[in-house]
Coordinates of C-alpha atoms in Angstrom, one line a residue:
M1 CA -4.3 -1.3 12.0
T2 CA -7.8 0.1 12.3
A3 CA -9.5 1.5 9.2
P4 CA -10.6 5.1 9.1
A5 CA -14.1 5.9 9.8
V6 CA -16.7 6.2 7.3
S7 CA -20.6 7.2 7.8
P8 CA -22.2 4.0 9.1
P9 CA -24.5 3.3 6.0
A10 CA -21.6 3.6 3.7
Q11 CA -19.3 1.6 5.9
M12 CA -22.0 -1.3 6.1
R13 CA -22.2 -1.3 2.3
I14 CA -18.5 -1.6 2.0
D15 CA -18.2 -4.3 4.6
R16 CA -21.2 -6.1 3.1
I17 CA -19.7 -6.1 -0.7
E18 CA -16.5 -7.8 0.6
R19 CA -18.5 -10.5 2.5
T20 CA -20.9 -10.9 -0.5
L21 CA -18.0 -11.7 -3.0
G22 CA -16.7 -14.2 -0.5
D23 CA -13.3 -16.0 -0.2
P24 CA -11.9 -15.9 -3.9
A25 CA -9.9 -19.0 -3.2
E26 CA -13.1 -21.1 -2.8
T27 CA -13.6 -23.1 -6.1
A28 CA -17.3 -23.2 -5.4
N29 CA -17.6 -19.4 -5.1
P30 CA -19.5 -18.1 -8.1
A31 CA -17.5 -14.9 -7.7
G32 CA -14.2 -16.7 -6.9
H33 CA -11.1 -16.8 -8.9
A34 CA -11.8 -20.3 -10.5
R35 CA -15.0 -19.2 -12.2
L36 CA -13.6 -15.7 -13.1
L37 CA -10.6 -17.4 -14.8
A38 CA -12.6 -19.9 -16.6
A39 CA -14.7 -17.2 -18.0
D40 CA -11.7 -15.2 -19.1
R41 CA -10.3 -18.3 -20.9
A42 CA -13.4 -18.7 -22.7
G43 CA -13.6 -14.9 -23.5
V44 CA -17.1 -14.7 -22.0
V45 CA -18.8 -12.7 -19.2
C46 CA -18.7 -14.5 -15.8
A47 CA -22.5 -14.6 -15.5
E48 CA -22.3 -16.2 -12.0
A49 CA -20.2 -13.4 -10.8
E50 CA -22.6 -10.8 -12.2
A51 CA -25.5 -12.4 -10.5
V52 CA -23.7 -11.9 -7.1
L53 CA -23.5 -8.2 -7.9
D54 CA -27.1 -8.3 -9.0
D55 CA -28.0 -9.8 -5.6
F56 CA -26.0 -7.1 -3.9
R57 CA -28.2 -4.6 -6.0
M58 CA -25.0 -2.8 -7.2
N59 CA -26.9 -0.6 -9.7
E60 CA -28.3 1.3 -6.6
E61 CA -24.8 2.6 -6.0
F62 CA -24.9 4.2 -9.5
V63 CA -28.1 6.1 -8.9
P64 CA -28.5 9.2 -6.8
R65 CA -30.2 9.1 -3.6
G66 CA -32.7 11.7 -4.7
L67 CA -33.8 9.3 -7.6
G68 CA -34.1 6.2 -5.1
G69 CA -30.4 5.0 -5.2
R70 CA -27.5 5.0 -2.8
F71 CA -24.9 7.4 -4.6
D72 CA -24.1 10.5 -2.8
S73 CA -20.3 10.4 -2.6
P74 CA -17.7 9.6 -5.3
E75 CA -15.4 8.3 -2.5
T76 CA -18.0 5.9 -1.2
L77 CA -18.7 4.6 -4.6
L78 CA -14.8 4.3 -5.0
R79 CA -14.7 2.1 -1.8
V80 CA -17.6 0.0 -2.7
V81 CA -16.5 -0.8 -6.3
R82 CA -12.8 -1.0 -5.3
A83 CA -13.9 -4.5 -3.6
V84 CA -15.0 -5.5 -7.2
F85 CA -11.9 -4.3 -8.8
R86 CA -9.9 -6.1 -6.3
R87 CA -11.6 -9.3 -7.3
D88 CA -11.4 -8.6 -11.1
V89 CA -10.7 -5.5 -13.0
G90 CA -12.9 -6.9 -15.9
L91 CA -15.9 -7.6 -13.7
G92 CA -15.6 -4.0 -12.1
M93 CA -15.2 -2.2 -15.3
G94 CA -17.4 -4.3 -17.7
Y95 CA -20.3 -5.0 -15.3
G96 CA -20.6 -1.8 -13.3
M97 CA -18.5 1.3 -14.2
T98 CA -19.6 1.5 -17.9
T99 CA -23.2 1.8 -16.6
F100 CA -22.0 4.5 -14.2
M101 CA -20.2 6.4 -16.7
A102 CA -23.2 6.5 -19.1
A103 CA -25.6 7.4 -16.1
S104 CA -23.1 10.2 -14.8
D105 CA -23.8 12.2 -17.9
V106 CA -27.5 11.9 -17.5
W107 CA -27.3 13.0 -13.7
M108 CA -25.2 15.9 -14.9
R109 CA -27.1 17.1 -18.0
G110 CA -30.3 15.2 -18.3
S111 CA -33.7 16.7 -17.8
A112 CA -35.9 15.5 -15.0
A113 CA -37.7 13.1 -17.3
Q114 CA -34.5 11.7 -18.6
Q115 CA -33.2 11.2 -15.1
R116 CA -36.3 9.4 -13.9
W117 CA -36.5 7.1 -17.0
L118 CA -32.8 6.0 -16.7
A119 CA -33.0 5.7 -12.8
D120 CA -36.2 3.3 -13.1
R121 CA -34.4 1.2 -15.5
L122 CA -31.1 0.9 -13.4
L123 CA -33.0 0.4 -10.1
G124 CA -34.7 -2.5 -12.0
G125 CA -31.3 -4.2 -12.9
A126 CA -30.6 -2.9 -16.4
K127 CA -27.4 -1.9 -17.7
A128 CA -26.3 1.3 -19.6
A129 CA -23.9 1.8 -22.4
I130 CA -21.9 4.8 -23.5
A131 CA -20.6 5.3 -27.1
Q132 CA -17.8 7.7 -26.9
H133 CA -14.6 6.1 -28.0
E134 CA -13.1 6.7 -31.5
T135 CA -10.8 3.9 -32.3
A136 CA -10.5 5.2 -35.9
H137 CA -8.9 8.5 -34.7
T138 CA -6.8 7.3 -31.7
N139 CA -9.7 8.0 -29.5
D140 CA -10.1 11.7 -30.5
F141 CA -13.6 11.7 -29.6
V142 CA -14.2 15.1 -31.3
R143 CA -13.6 13.4 -34.6
S144 CA -16.8 11.4 -34.3
Q145 CA -17.6 9.1 -37.0
V146 CA -21.4 9.3 -36.1
R147 CA -23.4 12.3 -36.9
A148 CA -26.9 13.4 -36.3
D149 CA -28.7 15.3 -39.0
R150 CA -32.0 17.0 -39.1
A151 CA -34.3 15.3 -42.0
G152 CA -37.7 15.6 -42.5
G153 CA -38.3 17.5 -39.2
R154 CA -36.6 15.0 -37.1
L155 CA -33.0 13.8 -36.1
T156 CA -31.4 10.9 -37.9
V157 CA -28.2 9.2 -36.8
T158 CA -25.6 7.8 -39.4
G159 CA -22.2 6.2 -38.7
A160 CA -20.6 3.5 -36.8
K161 CA -18.9 3.1 -33.2
P162 CA -17.0 0.0 -33.1
V163 CA -16.6 -0.4 -29.5
I164 CA -19.5 0.0 -27.0
N165 CA -19.3 -2.1 -23.9
N166 CA -22.8 -3.7 -22.7
L167 CA -24.5 -2.7 -25.9
D168 CA -26.0 -6.1 -26.6
R169 CA -27.6 -6.1 -23.1
A170 CA -28.3 -2.3 -22.5
E171 CA -31.5 -0.7 -22.0
A172 CA -30.2 2.8 -22.2
L173 CA -27.3 4.2 -24.6
V174 CA -25.5 7.7 -24.2
L175 CA -24.3 8.3 -27.8
F176 CA -21.8 11.2 -28.5
C177 CA -22.0 12.4 -32.1
R178 CA -21.6 15.4 -34.4
T179 CA -24.5 17.6 -35.0
A180 CA -22.7 19.8 -37.7
E181 CA -20.0 19.0 -40.2
D182 CA -17.1 21.3 -39.0
R183 CA -15.2 20.4 -35.6
G184 CA -16.2 23.6 -33.7
S185 CA -16.9 23.1 -30.0
G186 CA -20.6 23.7 -30.4
N187 CA -21.1 21.0 -33.1
Y188 CA -20.8 18.0 -30.7
S189 CA -24.0 16.5 -28.9
A190 CA -25.0 13.9 -26.6
L191 CA -28.0 11.7 -27.0
L192 CA -30.0 9.3 -24.6
L193 CA -31.5 6.5 -26.4
D194 CA -33.4 3.3 -25.7
P195 CA -31.4 1.0 -28.1
R196 CA -34.3 -1.7 -27.9
Q197 CA -36.7 0.7 -29.6
L198 CA -34.4 1.9 -32.5
P199 CA -35.6 0.3 -36.0
R200 CA -33.6 -2.8 -36.9
E201 CA -33.4 -1.8 -40.4
R202 CA -31.5 1.3 -39.4
Y203 CA -29.6 0.0 -36.4
R204 CA -27.5 -3.1 -35.9
I205 CA -25.2 -4.3 -33.2
T206 CA -21.6 -5.0 -34.6
R207 CA -19.3 -7.6 -33.0
R208 CA -15.5 -7.7 -32.7
P209 CA -13.8 -11.2 -33.2
S210 CA -13.3 -12.8 -29.9
G211 CA -9.5 -13.3 -30.4
D212 CA -9.1 -9.4 -30.6
S213 CA -9.3 -9.0 -26.9
V214 CA -6.0 -9.2 -24.9
G215 CA -7.4 -7.8 -21.7
L216 CA -11.1 -7.5 -20.3
R217 CA -12.0 -10.5 -22.2
G218 CA -15.9 -10.9 -22.5
Y219 CA -16.4 -7.3 -22.3
F220 CA -16.0 -4.4 -24.9
S221 CA -16.8 -6.9 -27.8
T222 CA -19.7 -5.0 -29.4
G223 CA -20.3 -1.8 -31.4
A224 CA -23.1 -0.2 -33.3
R225 CA -23.8 0.8 -37.0
F226 CA -26.5 3.6 -37.5
T227 CA -27.8 4.2 -41.2
G228 CA -30.3 7.1 -41.2
C229 CA -31.7 5.9 -38.0
P230 CA -34.4 8.1 -36.7
I231 CA -34.3 9.0 -33.1
P232 CA -37.0 10.5 -30.7
D233 CA -37.2 14.2 -30.5
D234 CA -36.5 14.3 -26.9
A235 CA -33.3 12.1 -27.2
L236 CA -30.9 15.1 -26.9
L237 CA -28.9 15.0 -23.5
G238 CA -28.7 19.0 -22.6
P239 CA -28.8 21.6 -25.2
A240 CA -27.7 20.9 -28.8
G241 CA -24.1 21.5 -29.2
S242 CA -23.1 21.0 -25.6
G243 CA -21.7 17.6 -25.9
I244 CA -18.0 18.6 -25.6
V245 CA -18.7 20.6 -22.5
T246 CA -20.6 17.5 -21.1
S247 CA -17.6 15.3 -21.9
Q248 CA -15.0 17.4 -20.3
L249 CA -17.1 17.7 -17.2
S250 CA -17.8 14.0 -17.1
F251 CA -14.3 13.1 -17.6
Q252 CA -13.5 14.6 -14.2
M253 CA -15.6 12.0 -12.6
S254 CA -14.8 9.1 -14.9
R255 CA -11.0 9.7 -15.0
T256 CA -10.7 10.1 -11.2
L257 CA -12.8 7.0 -10.5
M258 CA -11.4 4.6 -13.1
A259 CA -7.7 5.6 -12.4
S260 CA -8.5 5.4 -8.6
L261 CA -10.2 2.0 -9.0
V262 CA -7.3 0.4 -10.7
V263 CA -5.4 0.5 -7.3
A264 CA -7.6 -2.5 -6.2
G265 CA -6.2 -4.5 -9.1
V266 CA -2.6 -3.8 -8.1
D267 CA -3.5 -4.6 -4.5
T268 CA -4.5 -8.1 -5.4
S269 CA -1.3 -8.4 -7.5
L270 CA 0.8 -7.4 -4.6
R271 CA -0.9 -9.8 -2.4
T272 CA -0.3 -12.6 -4.8
A273 CA 3.3 -11.8 -5.1
V274 CA 3.7 -11.7 -1.4
R275 CA 1.9 -15.1 -1.3
V276 CA 4.2 -16.7 -3.8
D277 CA 7.3 -15.1 -2.1
R278 CA 6.2 -16.6 1.2
E279 CA 5.7 -20.2 -0.3
L280 CA 9.0 -20.0 -1.8
R281 CA 10.7 -18.9 1.6
P282 CA 8.7 -20.7 4.3
G283 CA 9.0 -19.2 7.7
L284 CA 9.1 -15.6 6.7
N285 CA 7.4 -13.2 9.1
A286 CA 7.2 -9.5 9.9
G287 CA 10.4 -9.6 11.9
D288 CA 12.4 -10.5 8.7
A289 CA 11.5 -7.2 7.1
A290 CA 15.0 -6.1 6.7
R291 CA 16.0 -8.9 4.4
P292 CA 18.2 -7.5 1.5
D293 CA 17.3 -9.9 -1.3
N294 CA 15.6 -8.7 -4.4
S295 CA 12.1 -10.0 -3.9
A296 CA 11.9 -8.1 -0.6
G297 CA 13.0 -5.0 -2.5
T298 CA 10.7 -5.4 -5.2
L299 CA 7.7 -6.0 -2.8
T300 CA 8.7 -2.9 -0.8
G301 CA 9.0 -0.8 -3.9
A302 CA 5.7 -1.9 -5.2
F303 CA 3.8 -1.0 -2.0
V304 CA 5.6 2.4 -1.9
N305 CA 4.4 3.0 -5.5
L306 CA 0.7 1.8 -4.7
L307 CA 0.8 4.3 -1.8
L308 CA 2.1 7.4 -3.5
Y309 CA -0.4 6.7 -6.4
D310 CA -3.3 6.2 -4.0
C311 CA -2.5 9.4 -2.1
L312 CA -3.1 11.4 -5.3
A313 CA -6.0 9.1 -6.3
V314 CA -7.8 9.6 -2.9
I315 CA -7.3 13.3 -3.0
A316 CA -8.5 13.7 -6.7
T317 CA -11.7 11.7 -5.5
R318 CA -12.3 13.8 -2.4
S319 CA -11.6 17.0 -4.4
L320 CA -14.9 16.4 -6.4
Q321 CA -16.5 17.3 -3.1
L322 CA -14.2 19.4 -1.2
R323 CA -12.4 21.3 -4.2
P324 CA -14.6 20.7 -7.2
A325 CA -13.2 23.9 -9.0
E326 CA -9.7 22.3 -8.8
A327 CA -10.9 18.7 -9.8
S328 CA -10.2 19.2 -13.6
I329 CA -6.4 19.4 -12.7
Y330 CA -6.3 16.5 -10.2
S331 CA -8.4 14.0 -12.2
A332 CA -6.2 14.7 -15.4
A333 CA -3.1 14.2 -13.1
I334 CA -4.1 11.0 -11.5
K335 CA -5.2 9.4 -15.0
S336 CA -2.0 10.7 -16.6
L337 CA 0.2 9.0 -13.7
L338 CA -1.4 5.8 -14.1
P339 CA 0.5 4.2 -16.8
K340 CA 3.7 5.6 -15.4
V341 CA 3.3 4.0 -12.0
L342 CA 0.9 1.2 -11.7
R343 CA 1.5 -0.5 -15.0
D344 CA 5.3 -0.5 -14.2
T345 CA 4.6 -1.8 -10.7
M346 CA 2.7 -4.7 -12.1
Y347 CA 5.4 -5.7 -14.3
D348 CA 8.0 -5.4 -11.3
L349 CA 5.8 -7.9 -9.4
A350 CA 5.8 -10.2 -12.3
T351 CA 9.5 -10.7 -11.6
V352 CA 8.8 -12.0 -8.0
L353 CA 6.4 -14.7 -9.5
G354 CA 9.1 -16.1 -11.9
S355 CA 7.7 -19.1 -13.8
Q356 CA 4.5 -19.1 -11.7
L357 CA 3.6 -16.0 -13.7
Y358 CA 2.3 -18.6 -16.3
T359 CA -0.1 -20.2 -13.7
R360 CA -3.6 -19.9 -15.1
E361 CA -5.5 -21.3 -12.1
G362 CA -6.5 -20.4 -8.6
T363 CA -5.2 -17.2 -6.5
V364 CA -1.8 -17.0 -8.5
G365 CA -3.6 -17.4 -11.7
V366 CA -5.4 -14.1 -11.3
F367 CA -2.2 -12.2 -11.5
Q368 CA -1.8 -12.8 -15.1
K369 CA -5.3 -11.6 -15.7
H370 CA -4.7 -8.5 -13.8
L371 CA -1.4 -8.0 -15.8
R372 CA -3.6 -7.9 -18.9
D373 CA -6.4 -6.0 -17.6
V374 CA -4.9 -3.1 -15.8
P375 CA -3.0 -1.3 -18.6
I376 CA -6.0 -1.3 -20.7
I377 CA -7.8 1.0 -18.1
S378 CA -5.0 3.6 -19.1
L379 CA -6.2 3.5 -22.7
G380 CA -9.4 5.2 -24.1
H381 CA -10.7 8.7 -24.8
A382 CA -9.1 10.0 -21.5
G383 CA -5.6 8.6 -22.1
T384 CA -2.4 10.3 -21.1
A385 CA -2.3 12.9 -24.1
A386 CA -5.9 14.0 -23.4
C387 CA -5.1 14.5 -19.7
Q388 CA -1.9 16.5 -20.5
A389 CA -4.0 18.6 -22.9
T390 CA -6.4 19.4 -20.1
I391 CA -3.7 20.6 -17.9
I392 CA -1.5 22.7 -20.3
P393 CA -3.8 25.6 -20.8
Q394 CA -4.1 25.9 -17.1
L395 CA -0.4 26.1 -16.3
G396 CA -0.1 29.7 -17.1
P397 CA -2.9 31.0 -15.0
L398 CA -1.6 28.6 -12.1
A399 CA 1.8 30.1 -12.3
R400 CA 0.5 33.7 -12.3
R401 CA -2.4 33.4 -9.9
S402 CA -2.2 30.3 -7.7
W403 CA 1.3 28.8 -7.0
F404 CA 3.0 30.3 -4.0
V405 CA -0.2 32.4 -3.5
E406 CA -3.0 30.1 -2.9
D407 CA -4.2 28.9 0.7
P408 CA -3.5 25.2 1.5
A409 CA -6.1 22.8 1.2
P410 CA -8.2 21.8 4.1
A411 CA -7.0 18.9 6.2
A412 CA -10.1 16.9 5.3
L413 CA -8.7 16.6 1.7
F414 CA -6.0 14.3 3.1
Q415 CA -8.0 12.1 5.4
P416 CA -9.0 8.9 3.4
G417 CA -12.6 8.0 4.5
G418 CA -12.6 10.6 7.3
G419 CA -14.9 13.4 8.3
K420 CA -18.2 14.6 6.9
L421 CA -17.9 15.9 3.3
P422 CA -20.1 18.5 1.7
A423 CA -22.9 17.1 -0.6
F424 CA -21.6 16.3 -4.1
S425 CA -23.1 18.4 -6.9
Y426 CA -22.2 18.0 -10.5
D427 CA -23.1 21.8 -10.9
A428 CA -20.0 22.6 -8.8
L429 CA -17.4 21.1 -11.3
A430 CA -15.7 23.5 -13.6
L431 CA -13.9 23.2 -16.9
A432 CA -10.9 25.0 -15.4
G433 CA -10.7 26.6 -12.0
H434 CA -7.1 28.0 -12.2
R435 CA -6.5 27.1 -8.6
D436 CA -4.4 24.6 -6.9
S437 CA -4.5 24.3 -3.2
L438 CA -2.7 20.9 -3.0
S439 CA 0.5 22.4 -4.2
A440 CA 0.0 25.2 -1.7
S441 CA -0.3 22.4 1.1
L442 CA 3.1 21.2 -0.1
L443 CA 4.7 24.5 0.8
A444 CA 2.8 24.7 4.2
V445 CA 3.9 21.2 5.2
A446 CA 7.5 21.7 3.9
D447 CA 7.7 24.9 6.1
S448 CA 6.4 23.2 9.2
M449 CA 8.1 19.9 9.3
P450 CA 10.4 19.3 12.4
G451 CA 13.9 18.3 12.3
G452 CA 13.6 15.1 14.1
G453 CA 15.7 12.0 13.4
L454 CA 17.4 10.9 10.3
V455 CA 14.2 9.7 8.5
E456 CA 12.5 13.1 9.3
Q457 CA 15.5 15.0 8.0
T458 CA 15.5 13.1 4.8
L459 CA 11.8 13.6 4.4
R460 CA 12.3 17.3 5.0
T461 CA 15.0 17.5 2.4
L462 CA 13.0 15.8 -0.1
A463 CA 9.9 18.0 0.5
Q464 CA 12.2 21.0 -0.1
L465 CA 13.4 19.6 -3.5
L466 CA 9.7 19.7 -4.4
V467 CA 9.3 23.0 -3.3
A468 CA 12.4 24.1 -5.5
E469 CA 10.9 22.0 -8.3
L470 CA 7.6 23.9 -8.2
S471 CA 9.4 27.2 -8.1
D472 CA 11.5 26.2 -11.2
L473 CA 8.3 25.0 -12.9
R474 CA 6.7 28.4 -12.3
H475 CA 9.6 30.3 -13.9
R476 CA 9.7 27.9 -16.9
V477 CA 6.0 28.3 -17.5
L478 CA 6.1 32.0 -17.3
D479 CA 9.0 32.1 -19.9
L480 CA 7.2 30.0 -22.4
E481 CA 4.9 31.6 -25.1
P482 CA 1.2 31.1 -23.9
V483 CA -0.8 28.3 -25.5
G484 CA -3.1 29.7 -28.2
T485 CA -6.2 28.2 -29.9
E486 CA -4.7 28.6 -33.4
R487 CA -1.3 26.8 -32.8
A488 CA 0.0 23.7 -31.6
A489 CA 1.4 23.6 -28.0
N490 CA 5.1 23.9 -27.7
P491 CA 6.4 20.3 -26.8
A492 CA 8.0 21.8 -23.9
W493 CA 4.7 22.1 -22.2
F494 CA 4.1 18.4 -22.2
A495 CA 7.4 17.9 -20.3
L496 CA 6.4 20.6 -17.8
V497 CA 3.0 18.8 -17.4
D498 CA 4.7 15.5 -16.5
R499 CA 6.9 17.3 -13.9
Y500 CA 4.0 19.2 -12.4
I501 CA 2.0 15.8 -11.9
L502 CA 4.9 14.5 -10.0
V503 CA 4.9 17.4 -7.7
L504 CA 1.3 17.0 -7.0
A505 CA 1.9 13.4 -6.2
G506 CA 4.6 14.5 -3.8
A507 CA 2.3 17.0 -2.2
A508 CA -0.4 14.3 -1.8
V509 CA 2.0 12.1 0.0
L510 CA 3.2 14.8 2.3
G511 CA -0.4 15.9 3.0
V512 CA -1.5 12.4 3.9
W513 CA 1.4 11.7 6.1
W514 CA 1.2 15.0 7.8
H515 CA -2.6 14.9 8.5
S516 CA -2.5 11.2 9.6
D517 CA -3.6 10.3 13.1
P518 CA -1.0 7.9 14.7
V519 CA -3.9 6.4 16.8
V520 CA -6.1 5.7 13.7
D521 CA -3.2 4.5 11.5
P522 CA 0.3 4.4 12.9
F523 CA 1.8 3.5 9.7
L524 CA 0.5 6.3 7.7
A525 CA 1.7 8.6 10.5
D526 CA 5.3 7.3 10.3
P527 CA 7.5 9.4 8.2
A528 CA 9.4 6.3 6.8
W529 CA 6.8 5.5 3.9
A530 CA 6.3 9.1 3.0
A531 CA 10.2 9.4 2.8
A532 CA 10.3 6.4 0.6
A533 CA 7.6 7.7 -1.6
L534 CA 9.1 11.1 -2.1
H535 CA 12.5 9.6 -2.8
R536 CA 10.8 7.8 -5.6
I537 CA 9.1 10.8 -6.9
T538 CA 12.2 13.0 -6.7
G539 CA 14.2 10.3 -8.6
R540 CA 11.8 10.2 -11.3
L541 CA 12.3 14.3 -11.4
G542 CA 16.0 13.4 -11.8
F543 CA 17.0 14.3 -8.1
R544 CA 19.3 11.3 -7.1
D545 CA 21.7 13.0 -4.5
V546 CA 19.6 12.1 -1.4
E547 CA 20.2 8.8 0.3
L548 CA 17.2 7.0 1.7
P549 CA 17.8 5.6 5.2
P550 CA 17.6 1.8 5.2
Q551 CA 15.1 1.8 8.1
C552 CA 12.6 3.3 5.6
A553 CA 12.5 0.3 3.5
A554 CA 12.6 -2.0 6.5
R555 CA 9.5 -0.3 7.9
V556 CA 7.6 -0.5 4.7
H557 CA 8.4 -4.1 4.1
Q558 CA 7.4 -4.8 7.7
E559 CA 4.0 -3.3 6.8
V560 CA 3.7 -5.2 3.7
L561 CA 4.1 -8.5 5.7
A562 CA 1.8 -7.4 8.5
R563 CA -1.1 -6.4 6.2
F564 CA -0.8 -9.7 4.2
G565 CA -0.7 -11.7 7.5
G566 CA -3.4 -9.8 9.1
G567 CA -5.8 -9.7 6.0
Y568 CA -5.8 -6.1 5.3
G569 CA -5.9 -4.3 1.9
F570 CA -2.8 -2.6 0.7
D571 CA -4.4 0.8 -0.1
L572 CA -4.7 3.8 2.1
Y573 CA -8.0 2.7 3.6
N574 CA -6.3 -0.4 5.0
T575 CA -9.6 -2.3 4.5
P576 CA -10.1 -5.5 6.4
L577 CA -10.6 -8.5 4.1
P578 CA -13.0 -11.3 5.4
Y579 CA -11.0 -14.0 3.8

């Protein structure tokens, strides 16, 4: 059960953050479940846990190496911050990822002076905030209630943003606003501000009632109101009117990482459910993996869901470096898949806990917190509809120029933590690349699969169903009237996007299985889990004629128990947990 290799400096940080966070069951641990749950009940930030991350100098993970930080790979950032999300989704999102989401726009669009200014503050331990949500307009960020006008030779800002995490303690604020009255694509801009320097008679922090928060308690409780607030001449982040392009490109990073990080919360929830199940049934071990009872089936299904989702999540993350022109599709796909898979998985796991679901203390009590926090990550400006809208205009070009024509993706795309990746560059990201090498890999693997035994034959049959589905999608897309800028998309497009995302998830599963090294990770190289994952995906697509061999579930459940007993994470990285 060896974890895949990562470059030594990165692996050292991944190991160190796990050790730094310590045993979550220790009541005296400042980052343990006892302290985190107490803060959650009080609806406040867990200052003790945040201090642990400060000691780790977590902010350095958010600053590029060229500016004195550690960030050089989205995948390494994912693996480091997953340790925090595994402990507490609220801590990971509220403390760190909000800062990175704001900073990412500056690394992509900011001038050298703006980047240096922000880097110095983050390296000094400061937090940044980003004001992008539009809660009054179902998070349609283009319908901003904040506008920047030119008055008296300088820009002034007027309007309100009701939800801005970290604003009350931020030393930098990335603010998206209208710079003209109409909703054209060139009338939306981003600003980089120091909120501490804004005149108090023109700018004030607003607060939401503490009882409004169901999940992520203690965070996302502040907003801002501007009233003709003057801002510095150098506040524009990128050219005037470039805000929409900045948002769409930065979403590729934020969608991918946020959707991929949530796996860690489900990982902890699965571990909690296994612990409860074992306590209710003492004496269970890996040799009992074929038990037919409902809880075993639920745990097995949850692990399969986590793996199939993580395949697409890791591939989307690695595509930011290996296939940046395709990242707009994969980032939107994984964010759209989140509520369909992981949220449902959390509720399935809740059935294993039974009445213990209402436990509010200790390692079992954290399950309820994750149950509340995980669904909130699927909300926001990058929700399902926004992700579908990103993919829909690309379906036509994909059907005409990419599907069944494109070359397969490189093997490195499917190897979590493996190999040397090319340097990450924001400049390589594209609004639309109209290419999809992931689906091309589906065709290549389906054509190359050996017959083998019953499990291999089943896997091949399921793979061929996905190939047939992609072919059908191509015909349906080409038969539809193209999407135009002057009319709403035919509702059929949304259904086709949902089916396409499932095909991508299936292609990701097949690619990870096909390119896995049986010496490095015998489980991922075993066709049993891949067959179980494809069986779930094809079931969602409506194909229910293929029967899954019972040894698939038995093998997957055996791995659940082995990882739990050996102290390993349940994601693709199979991370050893030092507690």
